[in-house]
PDB file of C-alpha atoms and ligand atoms in Angstrom:
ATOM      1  CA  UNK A 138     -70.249 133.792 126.549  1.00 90.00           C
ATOM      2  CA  UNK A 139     -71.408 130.342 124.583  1.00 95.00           C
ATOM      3  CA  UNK A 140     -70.624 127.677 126.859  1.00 98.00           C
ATOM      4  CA  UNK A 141     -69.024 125.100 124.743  1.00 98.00           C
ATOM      5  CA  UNK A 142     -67.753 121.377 125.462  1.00 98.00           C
ATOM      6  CA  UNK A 143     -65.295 118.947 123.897  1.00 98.00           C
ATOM      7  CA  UNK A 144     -66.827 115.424 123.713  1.00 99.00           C
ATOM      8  CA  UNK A 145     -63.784 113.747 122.656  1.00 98.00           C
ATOM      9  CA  UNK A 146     -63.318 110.094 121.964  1.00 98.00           C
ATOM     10  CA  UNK A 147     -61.822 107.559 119.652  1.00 98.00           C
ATOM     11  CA  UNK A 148     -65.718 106.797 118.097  1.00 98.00           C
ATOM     12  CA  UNK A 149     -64.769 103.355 116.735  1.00 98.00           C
ATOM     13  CA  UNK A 150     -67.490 103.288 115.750  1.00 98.00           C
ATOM     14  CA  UNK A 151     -69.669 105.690 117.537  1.00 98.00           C
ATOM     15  CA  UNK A 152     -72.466 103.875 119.164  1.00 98.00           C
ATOM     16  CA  UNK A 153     -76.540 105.032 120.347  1.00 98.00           C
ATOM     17  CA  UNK A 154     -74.274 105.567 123.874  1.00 97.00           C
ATOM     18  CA  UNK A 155     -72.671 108.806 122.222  1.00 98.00           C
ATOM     19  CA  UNK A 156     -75.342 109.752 120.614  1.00 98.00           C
ATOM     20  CA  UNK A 157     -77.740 109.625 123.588  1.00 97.00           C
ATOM     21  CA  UNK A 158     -75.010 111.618 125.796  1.00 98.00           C
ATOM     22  CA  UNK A 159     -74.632 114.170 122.786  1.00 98.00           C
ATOM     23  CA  UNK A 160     -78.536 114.614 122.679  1.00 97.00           C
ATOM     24  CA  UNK A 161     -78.243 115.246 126.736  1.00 97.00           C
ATOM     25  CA  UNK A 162     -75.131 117.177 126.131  1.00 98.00           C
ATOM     26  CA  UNK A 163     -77.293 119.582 124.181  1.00 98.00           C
ATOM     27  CA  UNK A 164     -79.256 120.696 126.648  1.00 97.00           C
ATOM     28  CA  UNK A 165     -76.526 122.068 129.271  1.00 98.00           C
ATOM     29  CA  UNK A 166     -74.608 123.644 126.450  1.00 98.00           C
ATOM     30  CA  UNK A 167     -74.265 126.129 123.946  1.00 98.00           C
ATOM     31  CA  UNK A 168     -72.191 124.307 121.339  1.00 98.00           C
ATOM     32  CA  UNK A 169     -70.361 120.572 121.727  1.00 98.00           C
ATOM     33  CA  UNK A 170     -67.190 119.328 119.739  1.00 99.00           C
ATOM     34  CA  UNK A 171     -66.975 115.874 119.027  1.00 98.00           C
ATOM     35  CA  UNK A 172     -63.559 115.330 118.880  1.00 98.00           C
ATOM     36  CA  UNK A 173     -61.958 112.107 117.745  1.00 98.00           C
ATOM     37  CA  UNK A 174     -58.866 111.038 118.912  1.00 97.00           C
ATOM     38  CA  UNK A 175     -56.305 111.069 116.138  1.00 96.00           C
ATOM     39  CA  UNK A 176     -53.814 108.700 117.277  1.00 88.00           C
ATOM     40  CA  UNK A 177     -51.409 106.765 114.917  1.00 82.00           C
ATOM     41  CA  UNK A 178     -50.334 104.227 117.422  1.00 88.00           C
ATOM     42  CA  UNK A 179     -53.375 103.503 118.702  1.00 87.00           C
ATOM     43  CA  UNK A 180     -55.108 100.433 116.306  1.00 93.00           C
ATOM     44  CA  UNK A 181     -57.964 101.175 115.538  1.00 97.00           C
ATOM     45  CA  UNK A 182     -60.741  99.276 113.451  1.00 97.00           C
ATOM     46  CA  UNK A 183     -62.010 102.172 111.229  1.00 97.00           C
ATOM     47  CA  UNK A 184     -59.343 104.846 110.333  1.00 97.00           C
ATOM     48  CA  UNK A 185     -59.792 108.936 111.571  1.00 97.00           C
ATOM     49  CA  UNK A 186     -61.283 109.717 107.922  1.00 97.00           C
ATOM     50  CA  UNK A 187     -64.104 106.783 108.207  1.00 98.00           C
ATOM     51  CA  UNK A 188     -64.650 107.961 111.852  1.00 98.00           C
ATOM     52  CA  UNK A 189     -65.125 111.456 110.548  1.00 98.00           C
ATOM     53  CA  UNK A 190     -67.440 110.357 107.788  1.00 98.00           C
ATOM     54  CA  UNK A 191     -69.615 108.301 110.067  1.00 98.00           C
ATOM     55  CA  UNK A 192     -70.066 110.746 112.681  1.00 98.00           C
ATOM     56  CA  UNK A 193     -71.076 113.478 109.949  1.00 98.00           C
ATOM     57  CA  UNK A 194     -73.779 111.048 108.878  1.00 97.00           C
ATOM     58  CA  UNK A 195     -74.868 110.021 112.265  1.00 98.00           C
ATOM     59  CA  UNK A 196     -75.029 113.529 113.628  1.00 98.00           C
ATOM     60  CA  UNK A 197     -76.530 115.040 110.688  1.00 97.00           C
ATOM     61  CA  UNK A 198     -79.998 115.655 112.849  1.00 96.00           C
ATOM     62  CA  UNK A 199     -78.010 117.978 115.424  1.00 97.00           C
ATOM     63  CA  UNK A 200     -77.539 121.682 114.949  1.00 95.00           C
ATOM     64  CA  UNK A 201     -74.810 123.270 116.929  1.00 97.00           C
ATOM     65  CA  UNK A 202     -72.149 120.367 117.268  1.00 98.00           C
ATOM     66  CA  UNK A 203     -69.010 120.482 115.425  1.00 98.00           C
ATOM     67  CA  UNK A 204     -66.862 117.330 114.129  1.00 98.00           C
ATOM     68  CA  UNK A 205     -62.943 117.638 114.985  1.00 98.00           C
ATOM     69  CA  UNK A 206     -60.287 115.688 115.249  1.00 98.00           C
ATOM     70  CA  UNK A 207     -57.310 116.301 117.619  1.00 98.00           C
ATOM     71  CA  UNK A 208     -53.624 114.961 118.646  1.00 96.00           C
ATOM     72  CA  UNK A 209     -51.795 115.992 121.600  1.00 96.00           C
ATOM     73  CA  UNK A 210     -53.386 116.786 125.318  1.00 98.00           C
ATOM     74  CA  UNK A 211     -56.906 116.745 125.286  1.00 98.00           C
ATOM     75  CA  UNK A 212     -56.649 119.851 127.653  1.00 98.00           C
ATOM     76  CA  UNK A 213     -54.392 122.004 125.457  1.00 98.00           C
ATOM     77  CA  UNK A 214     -57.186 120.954 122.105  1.00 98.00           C
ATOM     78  CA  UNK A 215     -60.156 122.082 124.871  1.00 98.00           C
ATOM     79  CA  UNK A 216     -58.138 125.693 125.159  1.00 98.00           C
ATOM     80  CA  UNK A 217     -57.392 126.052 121.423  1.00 98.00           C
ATOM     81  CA  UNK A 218     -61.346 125.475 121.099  1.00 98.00           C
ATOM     82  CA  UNK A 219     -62.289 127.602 123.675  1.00 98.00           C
ATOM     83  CA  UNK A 220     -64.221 125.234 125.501  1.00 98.00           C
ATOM     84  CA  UNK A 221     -64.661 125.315 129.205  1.00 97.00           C
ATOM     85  CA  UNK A 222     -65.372 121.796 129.723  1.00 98.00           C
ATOM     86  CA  UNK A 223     -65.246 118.114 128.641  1.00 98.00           C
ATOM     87  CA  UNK A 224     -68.170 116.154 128.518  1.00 98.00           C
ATOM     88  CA  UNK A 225     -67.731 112.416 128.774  1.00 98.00           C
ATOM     89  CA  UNK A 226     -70.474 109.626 129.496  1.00 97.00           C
ATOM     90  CA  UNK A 227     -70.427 107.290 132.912  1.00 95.00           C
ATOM     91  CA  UNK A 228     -71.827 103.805 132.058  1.00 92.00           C
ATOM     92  CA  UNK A 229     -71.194 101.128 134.684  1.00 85.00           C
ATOM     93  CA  UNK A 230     -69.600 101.192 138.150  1.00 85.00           C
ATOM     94  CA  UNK A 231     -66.450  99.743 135.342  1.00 85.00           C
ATOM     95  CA  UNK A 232     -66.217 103.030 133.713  1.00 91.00           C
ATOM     96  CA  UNK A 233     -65.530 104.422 136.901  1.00 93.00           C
ATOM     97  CA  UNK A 234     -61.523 104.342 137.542  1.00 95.00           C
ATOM     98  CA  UNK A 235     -60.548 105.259 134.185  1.00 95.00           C
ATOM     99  CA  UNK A 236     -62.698 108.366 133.837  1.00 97.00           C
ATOM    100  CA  UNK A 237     -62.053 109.222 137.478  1.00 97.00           C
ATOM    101  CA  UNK A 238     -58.360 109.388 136.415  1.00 97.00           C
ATOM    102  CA  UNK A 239     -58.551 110.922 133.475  1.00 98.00           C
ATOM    103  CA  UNK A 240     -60.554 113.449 134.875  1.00 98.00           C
ATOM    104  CA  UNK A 241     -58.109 114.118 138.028  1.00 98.00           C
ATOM    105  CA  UNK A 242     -54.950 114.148 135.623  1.00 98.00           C
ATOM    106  CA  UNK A 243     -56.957 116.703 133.420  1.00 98.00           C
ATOM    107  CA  UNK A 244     -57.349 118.934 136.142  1.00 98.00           C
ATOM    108  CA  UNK A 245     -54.137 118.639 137.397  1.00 98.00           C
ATOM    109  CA  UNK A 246     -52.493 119.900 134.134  1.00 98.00           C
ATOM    110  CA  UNK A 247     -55.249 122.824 133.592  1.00 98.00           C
ATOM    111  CA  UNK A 248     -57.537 123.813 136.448  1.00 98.00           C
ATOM    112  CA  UNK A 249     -59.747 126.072 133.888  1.00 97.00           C
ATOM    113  CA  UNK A 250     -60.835 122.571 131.660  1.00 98.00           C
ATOM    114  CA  UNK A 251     -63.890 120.887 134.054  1.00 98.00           C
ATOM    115  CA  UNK A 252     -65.256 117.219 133.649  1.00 98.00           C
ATOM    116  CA  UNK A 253     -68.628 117.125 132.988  1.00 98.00           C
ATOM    117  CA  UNK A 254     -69.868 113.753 133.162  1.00 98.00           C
ATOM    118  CA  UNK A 255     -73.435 112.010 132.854  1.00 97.00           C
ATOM    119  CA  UNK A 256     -75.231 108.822 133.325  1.00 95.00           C
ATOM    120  CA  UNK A 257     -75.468 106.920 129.860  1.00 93.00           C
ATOM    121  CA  UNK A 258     -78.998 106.272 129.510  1.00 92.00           C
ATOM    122  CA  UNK A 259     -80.117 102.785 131.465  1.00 93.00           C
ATOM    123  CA  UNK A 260     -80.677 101.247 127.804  1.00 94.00           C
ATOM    124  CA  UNK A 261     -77.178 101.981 126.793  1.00 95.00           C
ATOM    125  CA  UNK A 262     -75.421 101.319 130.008  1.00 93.00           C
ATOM    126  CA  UNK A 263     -73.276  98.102 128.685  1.00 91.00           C
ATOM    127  CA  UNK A 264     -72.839  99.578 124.684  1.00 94.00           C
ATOM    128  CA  UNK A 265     -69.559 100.245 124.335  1.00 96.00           C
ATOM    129  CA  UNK A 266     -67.340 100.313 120.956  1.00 97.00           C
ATOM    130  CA  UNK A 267     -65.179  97.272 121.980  1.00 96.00           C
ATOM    131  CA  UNK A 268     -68.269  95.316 122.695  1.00 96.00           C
ATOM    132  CA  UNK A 269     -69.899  95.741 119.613  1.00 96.00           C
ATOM    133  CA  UNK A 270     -66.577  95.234 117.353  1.00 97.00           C
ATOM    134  CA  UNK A 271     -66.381  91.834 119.606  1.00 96.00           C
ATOM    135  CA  UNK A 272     -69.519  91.038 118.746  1.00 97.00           C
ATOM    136  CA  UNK A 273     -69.963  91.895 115.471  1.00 96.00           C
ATOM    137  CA  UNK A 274     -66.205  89.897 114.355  1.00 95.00           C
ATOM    138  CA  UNK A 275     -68.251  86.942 114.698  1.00 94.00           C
ATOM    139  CA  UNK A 276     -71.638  87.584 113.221  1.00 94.00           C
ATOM    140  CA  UNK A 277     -73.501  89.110 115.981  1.00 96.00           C
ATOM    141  CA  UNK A 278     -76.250  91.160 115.438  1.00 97.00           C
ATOM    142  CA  UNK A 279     -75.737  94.792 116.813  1.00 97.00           C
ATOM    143  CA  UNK A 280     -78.183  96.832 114.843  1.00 96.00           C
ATOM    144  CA  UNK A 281     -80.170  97.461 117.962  1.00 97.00           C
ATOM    145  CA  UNK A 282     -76.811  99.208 119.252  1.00 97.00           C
ATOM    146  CA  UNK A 283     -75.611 101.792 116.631  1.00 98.00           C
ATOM    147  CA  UNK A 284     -77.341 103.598 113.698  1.00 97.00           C
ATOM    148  CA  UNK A 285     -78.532 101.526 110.852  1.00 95.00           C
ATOM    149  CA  UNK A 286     -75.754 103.510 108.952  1.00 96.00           C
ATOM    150  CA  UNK A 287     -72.800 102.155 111.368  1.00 98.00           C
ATOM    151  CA  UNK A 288     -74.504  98.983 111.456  1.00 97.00           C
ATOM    152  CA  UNK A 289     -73.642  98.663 107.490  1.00 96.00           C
ATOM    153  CA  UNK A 290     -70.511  99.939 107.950  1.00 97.00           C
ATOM    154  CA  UNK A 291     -69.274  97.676 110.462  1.00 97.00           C
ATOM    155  CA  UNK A 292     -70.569  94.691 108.766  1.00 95.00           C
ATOM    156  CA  UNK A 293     -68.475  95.457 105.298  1.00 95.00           C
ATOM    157  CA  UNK A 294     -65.304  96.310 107.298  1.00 95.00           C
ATOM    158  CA  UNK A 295     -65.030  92.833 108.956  1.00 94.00           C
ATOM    159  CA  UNK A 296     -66.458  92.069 105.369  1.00 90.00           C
ATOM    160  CA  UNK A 297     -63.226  93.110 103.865  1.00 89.00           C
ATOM    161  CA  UNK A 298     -60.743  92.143 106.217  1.00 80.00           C
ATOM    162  CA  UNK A 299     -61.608  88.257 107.021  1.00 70.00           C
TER     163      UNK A 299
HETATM  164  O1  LIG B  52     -63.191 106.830 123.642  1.00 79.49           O
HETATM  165  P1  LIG B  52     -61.955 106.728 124.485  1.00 79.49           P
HETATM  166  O2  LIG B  52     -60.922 105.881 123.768  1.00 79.49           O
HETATM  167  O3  LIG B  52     -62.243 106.229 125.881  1.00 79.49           O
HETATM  168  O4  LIG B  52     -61.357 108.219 124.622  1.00 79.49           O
HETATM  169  C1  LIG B  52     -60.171 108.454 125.311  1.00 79.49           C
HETATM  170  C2  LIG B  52     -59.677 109.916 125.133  1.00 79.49           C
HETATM  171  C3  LIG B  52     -59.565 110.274 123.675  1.00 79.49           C
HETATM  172  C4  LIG B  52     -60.679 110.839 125.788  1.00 79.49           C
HETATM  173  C5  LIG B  52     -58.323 110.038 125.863  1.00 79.49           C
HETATM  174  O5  LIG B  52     -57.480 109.000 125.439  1.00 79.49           O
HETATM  175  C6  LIG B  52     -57.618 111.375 125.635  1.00 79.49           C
HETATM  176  O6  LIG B  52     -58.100 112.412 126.034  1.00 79.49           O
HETATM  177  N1  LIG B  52     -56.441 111.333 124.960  1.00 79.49           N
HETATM  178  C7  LIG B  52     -55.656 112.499 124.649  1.00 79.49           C
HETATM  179  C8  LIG B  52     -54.376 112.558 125.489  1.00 79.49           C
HETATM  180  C9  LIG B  52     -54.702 113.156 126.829  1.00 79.49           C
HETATM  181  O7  LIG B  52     -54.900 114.338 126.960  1.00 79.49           O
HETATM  182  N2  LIG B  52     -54.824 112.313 127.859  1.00 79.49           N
HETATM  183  C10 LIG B  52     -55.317 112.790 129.153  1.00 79.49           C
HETATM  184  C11 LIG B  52     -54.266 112.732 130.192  1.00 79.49           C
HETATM  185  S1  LIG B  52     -54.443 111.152 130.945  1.00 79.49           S
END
């Protein structure tokens, strides 16, 4: 049986973080899905087409992942997919309570889905998406932080709507 897992998000943009847990991801299973959020009332900066677009560019180097998006309960996607587990990323002590809950509340409406979490790598441990759209509103420099590809990206979006 392929062991496969959901690495679901809302990837706005996707940052070296996801990319480094991905890359770890690999190597405990078979197949992952990176599966984006599709949420209409939840603002976003890119919308779910540019998020697919940029993930299928940044990704390009991985064999066996799949790009998805997904509405409804993350757990009811993860058994439509087949998947026995969803893979998520722990950063900072921060990250803690919210994945902790999400995780709990997960397994309380499906026993079968599992958490899988690991440890961003040190060198990514305070990249986040919100940090990066912060600091890139006002001119900071966050190529260091996302592919060069993202990087370009988020520059003409706050480009075209300042
Ligand atoms: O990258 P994010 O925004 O931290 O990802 C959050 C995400 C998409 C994993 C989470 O919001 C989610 O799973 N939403 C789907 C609805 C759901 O199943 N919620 C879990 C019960 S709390």
């Amino acid at each position: 049986m392929q062991k496969i897992a959901i690495y679901p998000g809302s990837f706005d943009p996707i940052t070296n973080g996801h990319i480094d847990i991905i890359e770890r991801g690999l190597k405990l299973f078979d197949k992952i899905i990176v599966a984006i959020l599709n949420n209409a009332a939840k603002e976003t900066l890119f919308s779910v087409e540019e998020r697919v677009e940029m993930l299928e560019t940044s990704l390009k180097q991985f064999s066996n992942i799949e790009i998805d998006t997904f509405d409804g309960l993350l757990v009811d996607y993860a058994v439509e997919r087949k998947a026995q587990a969803v893979l998520r990323g722990m950063r900072a002590v921060s990250d803690f309570d919210y994945e902790f809950q999400m995780a709990l509340m997960n397994r309380r409406l499906n026993r079968e889905v599992h958490t899988v979490f690991l440890m961003t790598g040190l060198r990514w441990i305070f990249t986040s998406s919100s940090i990066i759209k912060e600091a890139a509103r006002y001119g900071g420099d966050i190529k260091s932080m996302v592919p060069s590809e993202i990087n370009q990206k988020v520059i003409e979006k706050f480009r075209s709507v300042s």
